[in-house]
CSV table of C-alpha atoms and ligand atoms in Angstrom, one decimal:
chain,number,residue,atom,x,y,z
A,1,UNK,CA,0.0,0.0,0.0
A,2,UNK,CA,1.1,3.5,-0.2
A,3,UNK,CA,-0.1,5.0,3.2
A,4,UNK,CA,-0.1,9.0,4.1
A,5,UNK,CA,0.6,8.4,8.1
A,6,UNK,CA,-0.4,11.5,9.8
A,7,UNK,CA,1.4,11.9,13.5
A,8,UNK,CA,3.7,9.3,12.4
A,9,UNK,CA,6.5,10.8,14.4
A,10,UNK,CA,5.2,10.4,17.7
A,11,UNK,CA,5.3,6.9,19.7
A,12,UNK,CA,2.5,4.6,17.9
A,13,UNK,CA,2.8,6.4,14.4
A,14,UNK,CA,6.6,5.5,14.7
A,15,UNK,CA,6.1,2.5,15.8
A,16,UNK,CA,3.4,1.3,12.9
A,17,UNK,CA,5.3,3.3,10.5
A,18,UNK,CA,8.5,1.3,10.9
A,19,UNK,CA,6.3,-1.9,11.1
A,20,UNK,CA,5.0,-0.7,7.5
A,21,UNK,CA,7.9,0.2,5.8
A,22,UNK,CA,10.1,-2.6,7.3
A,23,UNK,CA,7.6,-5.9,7.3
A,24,UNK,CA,5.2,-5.5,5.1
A,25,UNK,CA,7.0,-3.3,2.2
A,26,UNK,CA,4.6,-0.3,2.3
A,27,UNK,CA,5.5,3.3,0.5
A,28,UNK,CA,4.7,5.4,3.4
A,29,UNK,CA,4.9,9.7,4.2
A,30,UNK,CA,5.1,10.6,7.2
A,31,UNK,CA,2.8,13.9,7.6
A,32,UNK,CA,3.4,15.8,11.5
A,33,UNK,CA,3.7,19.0,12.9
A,34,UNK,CA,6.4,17.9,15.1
A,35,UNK,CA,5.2,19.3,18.2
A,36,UNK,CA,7.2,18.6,21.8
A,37,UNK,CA,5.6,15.3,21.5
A,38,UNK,CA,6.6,14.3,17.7
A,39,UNK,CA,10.5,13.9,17.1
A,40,UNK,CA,12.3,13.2,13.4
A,41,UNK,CA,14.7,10.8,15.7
A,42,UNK,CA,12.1,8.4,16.0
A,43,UNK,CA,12.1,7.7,12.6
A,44,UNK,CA,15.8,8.0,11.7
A,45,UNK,CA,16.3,4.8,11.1
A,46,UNK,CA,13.7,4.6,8.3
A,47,UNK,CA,15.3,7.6,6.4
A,48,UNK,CA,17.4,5.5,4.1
A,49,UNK,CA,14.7,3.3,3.3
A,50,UNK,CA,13.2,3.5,0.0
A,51,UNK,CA,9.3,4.2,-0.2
A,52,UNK,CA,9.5,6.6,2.8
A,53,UNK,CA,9.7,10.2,2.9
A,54,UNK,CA,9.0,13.4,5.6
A,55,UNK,CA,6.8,15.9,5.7
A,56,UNK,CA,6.6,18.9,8.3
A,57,UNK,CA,3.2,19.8,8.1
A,58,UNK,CA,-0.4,20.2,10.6
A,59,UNK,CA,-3.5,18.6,9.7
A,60,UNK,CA,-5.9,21.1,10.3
A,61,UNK,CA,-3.6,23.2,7.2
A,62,UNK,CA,-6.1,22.9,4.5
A,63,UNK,CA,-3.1,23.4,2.2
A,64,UNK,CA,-0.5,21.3,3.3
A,65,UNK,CA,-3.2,18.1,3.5
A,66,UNK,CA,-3.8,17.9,-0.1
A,67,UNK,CA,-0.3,19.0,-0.7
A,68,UNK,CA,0.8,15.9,1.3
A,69,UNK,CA,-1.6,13.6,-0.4
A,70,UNK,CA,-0.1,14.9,-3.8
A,71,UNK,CA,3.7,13.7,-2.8
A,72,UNK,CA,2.7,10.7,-1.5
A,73,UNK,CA,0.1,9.2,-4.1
A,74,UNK,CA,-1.5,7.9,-1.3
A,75,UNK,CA,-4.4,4.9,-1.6
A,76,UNK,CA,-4.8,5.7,2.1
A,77,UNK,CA,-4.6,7.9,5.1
A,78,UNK,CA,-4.5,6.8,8.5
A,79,UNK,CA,-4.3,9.4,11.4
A,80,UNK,CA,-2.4,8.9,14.8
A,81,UNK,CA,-2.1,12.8,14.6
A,82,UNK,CA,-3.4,14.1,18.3
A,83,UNK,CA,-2.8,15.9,21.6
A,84,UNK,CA,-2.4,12.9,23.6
A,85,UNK,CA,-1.7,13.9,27.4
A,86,UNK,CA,-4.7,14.1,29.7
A,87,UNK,CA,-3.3,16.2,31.8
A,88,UNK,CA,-2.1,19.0,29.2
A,89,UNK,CA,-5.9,18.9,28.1
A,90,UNK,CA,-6.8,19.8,31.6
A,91,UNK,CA,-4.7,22.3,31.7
A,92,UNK,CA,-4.6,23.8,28.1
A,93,UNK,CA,-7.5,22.6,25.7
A,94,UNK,CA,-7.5,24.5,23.1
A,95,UNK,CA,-4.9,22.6,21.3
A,96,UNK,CA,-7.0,19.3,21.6
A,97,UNK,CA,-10.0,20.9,19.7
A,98,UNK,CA,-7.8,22.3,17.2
A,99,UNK,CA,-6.3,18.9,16.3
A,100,UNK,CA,-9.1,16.7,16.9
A,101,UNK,CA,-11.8,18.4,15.3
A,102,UNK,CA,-10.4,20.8,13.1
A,103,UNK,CA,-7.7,19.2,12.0
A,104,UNK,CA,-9.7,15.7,11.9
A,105,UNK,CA,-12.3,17.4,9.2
A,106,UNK,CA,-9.3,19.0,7.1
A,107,UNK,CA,-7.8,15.4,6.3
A,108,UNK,CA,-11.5,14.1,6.0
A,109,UNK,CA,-12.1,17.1,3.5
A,110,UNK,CA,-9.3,15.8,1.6
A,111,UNK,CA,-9.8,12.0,1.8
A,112,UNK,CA,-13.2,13.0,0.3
A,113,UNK,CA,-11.9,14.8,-2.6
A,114,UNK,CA,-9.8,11.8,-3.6
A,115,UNK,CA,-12.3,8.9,-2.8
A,116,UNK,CA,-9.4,7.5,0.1
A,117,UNK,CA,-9.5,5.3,2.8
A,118,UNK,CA,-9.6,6.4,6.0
A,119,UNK,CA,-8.4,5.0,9.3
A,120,UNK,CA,-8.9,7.1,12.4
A,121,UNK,CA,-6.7,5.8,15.7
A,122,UNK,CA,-8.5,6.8,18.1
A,123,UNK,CA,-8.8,5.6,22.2
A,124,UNK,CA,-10.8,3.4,24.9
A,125,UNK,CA,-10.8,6.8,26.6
A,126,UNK,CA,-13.8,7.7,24.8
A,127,UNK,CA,-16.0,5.3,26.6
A,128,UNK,CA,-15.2,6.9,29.4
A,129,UNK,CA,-14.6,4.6,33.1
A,130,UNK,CA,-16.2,1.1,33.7
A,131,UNK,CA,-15.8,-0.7,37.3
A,132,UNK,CA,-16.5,-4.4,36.2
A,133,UNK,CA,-16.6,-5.7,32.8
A,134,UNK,CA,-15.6,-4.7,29.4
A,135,UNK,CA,-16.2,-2.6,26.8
A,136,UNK,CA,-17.4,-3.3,23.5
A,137,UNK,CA,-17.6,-1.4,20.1
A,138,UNK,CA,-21.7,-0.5,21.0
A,139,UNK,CA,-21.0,0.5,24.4
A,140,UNK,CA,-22.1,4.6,24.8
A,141,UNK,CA,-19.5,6.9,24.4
A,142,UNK,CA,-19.0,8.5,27.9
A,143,UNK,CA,-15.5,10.4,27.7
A,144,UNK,CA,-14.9,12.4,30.7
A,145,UNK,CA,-11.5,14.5,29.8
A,146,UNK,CA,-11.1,17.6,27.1
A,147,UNK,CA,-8.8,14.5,25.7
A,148,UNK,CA,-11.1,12.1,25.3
A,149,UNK,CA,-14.3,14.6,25.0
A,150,UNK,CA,-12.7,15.8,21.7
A,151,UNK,CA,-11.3,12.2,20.6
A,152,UNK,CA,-14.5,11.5,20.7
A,153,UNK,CA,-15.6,13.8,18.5
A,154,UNK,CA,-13.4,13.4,16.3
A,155,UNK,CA,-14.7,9.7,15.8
A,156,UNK,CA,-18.2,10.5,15.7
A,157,UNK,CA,-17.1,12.9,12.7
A,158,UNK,CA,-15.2,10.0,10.9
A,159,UNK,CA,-18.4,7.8,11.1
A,160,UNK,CA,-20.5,11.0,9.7
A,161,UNK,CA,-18.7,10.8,6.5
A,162,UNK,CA,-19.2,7.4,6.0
A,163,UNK,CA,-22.6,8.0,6.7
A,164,UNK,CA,-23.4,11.0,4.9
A,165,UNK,CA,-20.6,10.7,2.0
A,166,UNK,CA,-19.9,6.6,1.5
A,167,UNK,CA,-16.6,7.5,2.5
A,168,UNK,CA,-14.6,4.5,3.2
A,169,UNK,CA,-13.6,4.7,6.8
A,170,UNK,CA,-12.5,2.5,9.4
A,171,UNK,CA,-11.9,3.3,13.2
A,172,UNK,CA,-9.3,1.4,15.5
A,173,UNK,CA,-9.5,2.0,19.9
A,174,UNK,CA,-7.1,0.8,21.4
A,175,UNK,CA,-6.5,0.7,25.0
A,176,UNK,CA,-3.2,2.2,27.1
A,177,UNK,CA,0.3,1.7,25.4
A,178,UNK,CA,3.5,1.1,26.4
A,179,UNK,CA,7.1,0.3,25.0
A,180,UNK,CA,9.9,2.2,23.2
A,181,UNK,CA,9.9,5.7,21.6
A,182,UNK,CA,7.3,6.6,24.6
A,183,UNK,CA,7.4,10.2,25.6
A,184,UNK,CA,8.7,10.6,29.5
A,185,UNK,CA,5.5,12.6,30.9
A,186,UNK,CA,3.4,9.4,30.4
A,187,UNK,CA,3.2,7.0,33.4
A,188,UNK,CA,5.6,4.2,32.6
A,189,UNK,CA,8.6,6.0,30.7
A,190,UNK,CA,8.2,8.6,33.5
A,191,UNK,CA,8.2,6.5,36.5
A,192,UNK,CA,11.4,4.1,34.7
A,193,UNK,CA,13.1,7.7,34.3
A,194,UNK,CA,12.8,9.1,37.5
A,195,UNK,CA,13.4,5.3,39.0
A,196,UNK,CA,16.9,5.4,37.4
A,197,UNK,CA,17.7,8.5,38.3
A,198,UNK,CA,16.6,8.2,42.3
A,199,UNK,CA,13.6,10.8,41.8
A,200,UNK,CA,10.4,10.6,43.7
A,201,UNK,CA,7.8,8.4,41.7
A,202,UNK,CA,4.9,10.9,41.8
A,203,UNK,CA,1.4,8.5,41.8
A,204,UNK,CA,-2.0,10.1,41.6
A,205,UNK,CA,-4.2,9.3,44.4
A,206,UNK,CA,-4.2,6.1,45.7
A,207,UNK,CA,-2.6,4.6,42.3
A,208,UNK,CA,-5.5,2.1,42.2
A,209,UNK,CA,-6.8,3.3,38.9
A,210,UNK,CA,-6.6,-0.1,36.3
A,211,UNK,CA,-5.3,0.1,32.9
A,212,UNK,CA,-5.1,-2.7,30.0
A,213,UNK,CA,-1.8,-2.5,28.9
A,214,UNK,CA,-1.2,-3.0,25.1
A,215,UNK,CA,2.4,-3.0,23.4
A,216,UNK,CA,2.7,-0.5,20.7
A,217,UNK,CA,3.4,-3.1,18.5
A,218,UNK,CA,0.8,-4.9,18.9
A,219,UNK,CA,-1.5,-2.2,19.0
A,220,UNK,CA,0.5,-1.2,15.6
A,221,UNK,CA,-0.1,-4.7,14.2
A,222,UNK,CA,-4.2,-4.6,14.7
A,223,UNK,CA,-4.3,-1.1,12.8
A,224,UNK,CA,-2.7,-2.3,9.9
A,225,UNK,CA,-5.3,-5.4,10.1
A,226,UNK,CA,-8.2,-3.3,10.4
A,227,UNK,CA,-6.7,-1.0,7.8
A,228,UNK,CA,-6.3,-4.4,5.5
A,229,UNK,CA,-9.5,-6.8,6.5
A,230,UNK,CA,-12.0,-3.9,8.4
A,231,UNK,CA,-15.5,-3.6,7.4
A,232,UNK,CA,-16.4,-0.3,6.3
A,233,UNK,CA,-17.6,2.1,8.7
A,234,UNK,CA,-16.9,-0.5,11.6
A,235,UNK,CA,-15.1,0.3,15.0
A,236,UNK,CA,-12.5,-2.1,16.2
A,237,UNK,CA,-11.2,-2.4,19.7
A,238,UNK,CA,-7.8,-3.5,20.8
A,239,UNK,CA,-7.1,-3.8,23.9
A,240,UNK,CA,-3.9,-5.5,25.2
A,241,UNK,CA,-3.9,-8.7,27.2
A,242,UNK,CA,-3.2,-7.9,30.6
A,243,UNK,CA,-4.4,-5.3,33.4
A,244,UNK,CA,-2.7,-3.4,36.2
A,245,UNK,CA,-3.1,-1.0,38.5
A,246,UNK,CA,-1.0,2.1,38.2
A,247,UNK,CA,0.5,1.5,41.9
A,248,UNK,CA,1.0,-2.2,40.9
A,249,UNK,CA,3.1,-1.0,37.4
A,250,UNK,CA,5.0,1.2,39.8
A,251,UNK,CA,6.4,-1.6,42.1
A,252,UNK,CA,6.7,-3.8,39.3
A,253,UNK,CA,9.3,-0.8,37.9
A,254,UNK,CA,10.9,-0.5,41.2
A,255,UNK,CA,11.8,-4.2,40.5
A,256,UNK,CA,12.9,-4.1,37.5
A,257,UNK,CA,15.3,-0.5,38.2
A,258,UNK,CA,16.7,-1.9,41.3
A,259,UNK,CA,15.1,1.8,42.6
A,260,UNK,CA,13.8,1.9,46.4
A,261,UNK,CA,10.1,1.9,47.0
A,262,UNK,CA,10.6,4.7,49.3
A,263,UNK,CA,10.6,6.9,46.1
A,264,UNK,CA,6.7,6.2,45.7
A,265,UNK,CA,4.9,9.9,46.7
A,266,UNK,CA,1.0,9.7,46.4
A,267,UNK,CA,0.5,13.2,45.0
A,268,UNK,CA,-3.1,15.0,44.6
A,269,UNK,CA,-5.4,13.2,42.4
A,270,UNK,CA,-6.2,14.5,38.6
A,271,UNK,CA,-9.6,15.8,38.4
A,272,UNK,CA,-12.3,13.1,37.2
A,273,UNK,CA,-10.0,10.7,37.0
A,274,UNK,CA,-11.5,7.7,34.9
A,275,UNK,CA,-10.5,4.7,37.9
A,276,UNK,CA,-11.2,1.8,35.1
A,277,UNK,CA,-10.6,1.1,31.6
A,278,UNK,CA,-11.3,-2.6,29.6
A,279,UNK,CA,-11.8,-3.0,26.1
A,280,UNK,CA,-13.1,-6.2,24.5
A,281,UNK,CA,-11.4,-7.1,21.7
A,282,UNK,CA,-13.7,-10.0,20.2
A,283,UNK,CA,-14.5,-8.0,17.0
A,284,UNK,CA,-11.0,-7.4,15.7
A,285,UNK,CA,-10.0,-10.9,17.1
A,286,UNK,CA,-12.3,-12.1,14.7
A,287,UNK,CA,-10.1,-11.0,11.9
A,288,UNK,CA,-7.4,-12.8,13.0
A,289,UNK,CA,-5.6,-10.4,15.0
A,290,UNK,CA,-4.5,-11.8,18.3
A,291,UNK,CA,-1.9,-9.2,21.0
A,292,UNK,CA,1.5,-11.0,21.3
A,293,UNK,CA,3.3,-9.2,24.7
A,294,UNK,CA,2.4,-10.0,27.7
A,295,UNK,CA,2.5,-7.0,29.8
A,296,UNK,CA,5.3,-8.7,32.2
A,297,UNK,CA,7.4,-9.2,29.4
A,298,UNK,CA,7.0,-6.0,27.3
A,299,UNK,CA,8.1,-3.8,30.5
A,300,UNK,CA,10.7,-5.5,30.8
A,301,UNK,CA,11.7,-4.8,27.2
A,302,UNK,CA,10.9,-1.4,27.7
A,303,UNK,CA,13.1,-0.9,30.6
A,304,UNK,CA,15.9,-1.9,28.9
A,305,UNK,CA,15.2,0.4,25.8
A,306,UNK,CA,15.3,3.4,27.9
A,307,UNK,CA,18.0,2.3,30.3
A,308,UNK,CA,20.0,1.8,26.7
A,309,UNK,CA,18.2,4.6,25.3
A,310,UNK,CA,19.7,7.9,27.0
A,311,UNK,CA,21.1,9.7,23.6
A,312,UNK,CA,16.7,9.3,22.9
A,313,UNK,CA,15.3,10.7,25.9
A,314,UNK,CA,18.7,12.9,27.4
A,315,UNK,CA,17.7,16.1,25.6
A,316,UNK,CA,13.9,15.7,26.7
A,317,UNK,CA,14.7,15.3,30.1
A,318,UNK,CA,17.0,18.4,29.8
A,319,UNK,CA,14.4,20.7,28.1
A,320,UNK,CA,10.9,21.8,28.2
A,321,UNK,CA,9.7,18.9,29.9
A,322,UNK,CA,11.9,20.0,33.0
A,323,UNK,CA,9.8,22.8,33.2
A,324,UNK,CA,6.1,21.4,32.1
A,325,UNK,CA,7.0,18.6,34.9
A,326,UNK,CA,7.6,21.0,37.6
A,327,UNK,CA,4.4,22.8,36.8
A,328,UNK,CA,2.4,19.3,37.1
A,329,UNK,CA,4.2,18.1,39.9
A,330,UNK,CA,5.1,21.2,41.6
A,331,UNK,CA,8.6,19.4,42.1
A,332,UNK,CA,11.9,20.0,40.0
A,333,UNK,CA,13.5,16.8,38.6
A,334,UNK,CA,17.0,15.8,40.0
B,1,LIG,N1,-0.6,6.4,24.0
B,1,LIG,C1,-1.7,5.7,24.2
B,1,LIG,O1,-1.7,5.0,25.2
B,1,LIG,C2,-2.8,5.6,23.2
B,1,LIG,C3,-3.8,4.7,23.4
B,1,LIG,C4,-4.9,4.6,22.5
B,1,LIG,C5,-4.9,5.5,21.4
B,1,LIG,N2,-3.9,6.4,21.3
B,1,LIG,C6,-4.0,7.3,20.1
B,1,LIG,O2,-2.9,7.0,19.3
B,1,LIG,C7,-2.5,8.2,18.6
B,1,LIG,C8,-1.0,8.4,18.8
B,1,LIG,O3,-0.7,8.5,20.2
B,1,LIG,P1,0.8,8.6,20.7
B,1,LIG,O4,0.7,8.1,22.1
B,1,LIG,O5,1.7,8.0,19.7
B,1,LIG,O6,0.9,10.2,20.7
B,1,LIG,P2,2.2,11.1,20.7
B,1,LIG,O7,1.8,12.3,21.5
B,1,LIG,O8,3.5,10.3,21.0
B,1,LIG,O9,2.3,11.5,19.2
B,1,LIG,C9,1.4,12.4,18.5
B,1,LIG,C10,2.0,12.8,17.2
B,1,LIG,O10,1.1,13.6,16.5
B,1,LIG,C11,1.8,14.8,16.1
B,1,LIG,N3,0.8,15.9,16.0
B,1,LIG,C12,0.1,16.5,17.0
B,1,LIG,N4,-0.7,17.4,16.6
B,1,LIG,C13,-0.6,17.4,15.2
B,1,LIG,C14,-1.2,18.2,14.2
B,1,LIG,N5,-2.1,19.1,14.4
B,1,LIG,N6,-0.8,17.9,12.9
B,1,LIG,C15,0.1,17.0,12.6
B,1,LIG,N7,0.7,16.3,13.5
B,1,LIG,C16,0.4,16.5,14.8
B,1,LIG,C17,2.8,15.1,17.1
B,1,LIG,O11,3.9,15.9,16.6
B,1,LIG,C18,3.3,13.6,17.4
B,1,LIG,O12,4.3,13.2,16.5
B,1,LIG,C19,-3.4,9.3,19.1
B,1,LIG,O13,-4.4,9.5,18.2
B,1,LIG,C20,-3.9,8.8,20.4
B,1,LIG,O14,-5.2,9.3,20.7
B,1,LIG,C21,-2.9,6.5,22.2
């Protein structure tokens, strides 16, 4: 296939773009804004690879869209572009609507003018918390963030052009990622970062909330499946094998670090905090798509990558995100 990947220089898009390009031979360009999330260094090792090329560009630029479509000749576009961090979109929304719903129409717009498919990556987040039980495709849509409030609507957009236009759209959830390439303000690289460096491991409340881990490769894997053997129009969920509580992923990180649990610090909760997320993942399943880490194993990988990893996450840990973390933790790193 030749795929336009929007937000492929973040952690997923990175992840599934290399998984393109390097497994199953696609042409791919890369379309993202590069924002402190999205980093060229995450795809440097494609850059000598034939079929794949860079673009600097935002999605809600009506101009650079088509412009992008143009250069890469694309049969598809799938979108990982997004403001992913719940708590920025507590603090700062206006970002999140810009991306997710403006930005979400413009490559709509533009997949409409060219008759392509569409894949929208979108989030479990958008069904909001559940205590028992799972979530399926039909379950209502009860997001409780500015994130997940406006990745919602950027879905229920998606599905409007199908709807309304025949466009030829497919949507993939998936639930809370892990592994490589992962920026350091999200709970595990964070915690495995300040763990090897002996700073306190800030935990929201009492770091009971549950979360079903997926590896971004897997997660990676069931997009380019639904991209391939979706129905049209149809949500799939992916959601990883395993579950953990935050406080539970913590300890299992002290382990693995060698760091002492006296570091744990149980900060203030974040507001309407979602305590429970669980996808089923039957539907996609049924395609043939089955998760391959088990969340034991993948951490452990993913320890290792950042422990081996420094020259990737050094700068970052020496730049803005000193300063974003100190405004979110009210604590300066070590
Ligand atoms: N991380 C998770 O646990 C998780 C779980 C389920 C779904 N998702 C979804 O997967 C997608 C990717 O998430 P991630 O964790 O890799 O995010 P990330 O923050 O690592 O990367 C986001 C990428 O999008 C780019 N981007 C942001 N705004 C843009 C814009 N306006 N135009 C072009 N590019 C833009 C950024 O530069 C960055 O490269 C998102 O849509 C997210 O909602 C993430």
């Amino acid at each position: 296939m030749k795929l336009l990947v929007c937000g492929g220089a973040g952690f997923i898009g990175s992840t599934f773009v290399r998984q393109r390009v390097m497994e199953y031979g696609d042409e791919v360009t890369v379309l993202d804004k590069l924002t402190y999330a999205g980093r060229e260094e995450n795809l440097a090792d494609l850059l000598p690879e034939r079929g794949f090329r860079f673009i600097r560009g935002a999605i809600e630029d009506a101009e650079a869209v088509p412009a992008a479509i143009r250069a890469s000749d694309a049969d598809a576009i799938v979108n990982f572009a997004a403001e992913t961090h719940v708590d920025r979109s507590i603090a700062e929304p206006d970002a999140f609507v810009r991306t997710h719903a403006l930005g979400t129409y413009v490559l709509l717009e533009a997949a409409r003018e060219r008759e392509l498919r569409y894949l929208q990556v979108s989030t479990d987040e958008v069904y909001g918390s559940i205590e028992e039980g799972t979530f399926t495709e039909e379950s209502p849509l009860r997001p409780s963030s500015p994130y997940s409030a406006t990745k919602t609507g950027a879905d229920l957009l998606v599905q409007s052009y199908f709807h309304t236009y025949g466009l030829p759209v497919t949507i993939c959830r998936g639930s809370n990622n892990y592994g490589p390439y992962q920026y350091p303000e999200k709970l595990i690289p964070l915690m495995v970062l300040n763990a090897l460096h002996g700073d306190p491991l800030p935990v929201y409340g009492d770091g009971m909330q549950v979360r079903n881990w997926i590896h971004a490769r897997d997660f990676a894997r069931a997009i380019g499946h639904v991209l391939e053997h979706g129905k049209l129009g149809e949500v799939y969920n992916a959601g990883g094998p395993d579950e953990e509580a935050n406080i539970e992923v913590v300890r299992r990180i002290i382990e693995l670090t060698g760091a002492s649990e006296s570091l744990i610090e149980h900060v203030a909760d974040r507001p309407g905090h979602d305590r429970r997320y669980s996808l089923s993942s039957e539907k996609v399943r049924a395609l043939g798509w089955e998760p391959e880490v088990r969340f034991d194993e993948g951490l452990a990988e993913t320890v290792e990558w950042y422990r081996a990893n420094e020259a990737w996450w050094g700068p970052i840990r020496s730049g803005d995100y000193r300063a974003y973390y100190e405004r979110q933790y009210g604590q300066a790193l070590g």
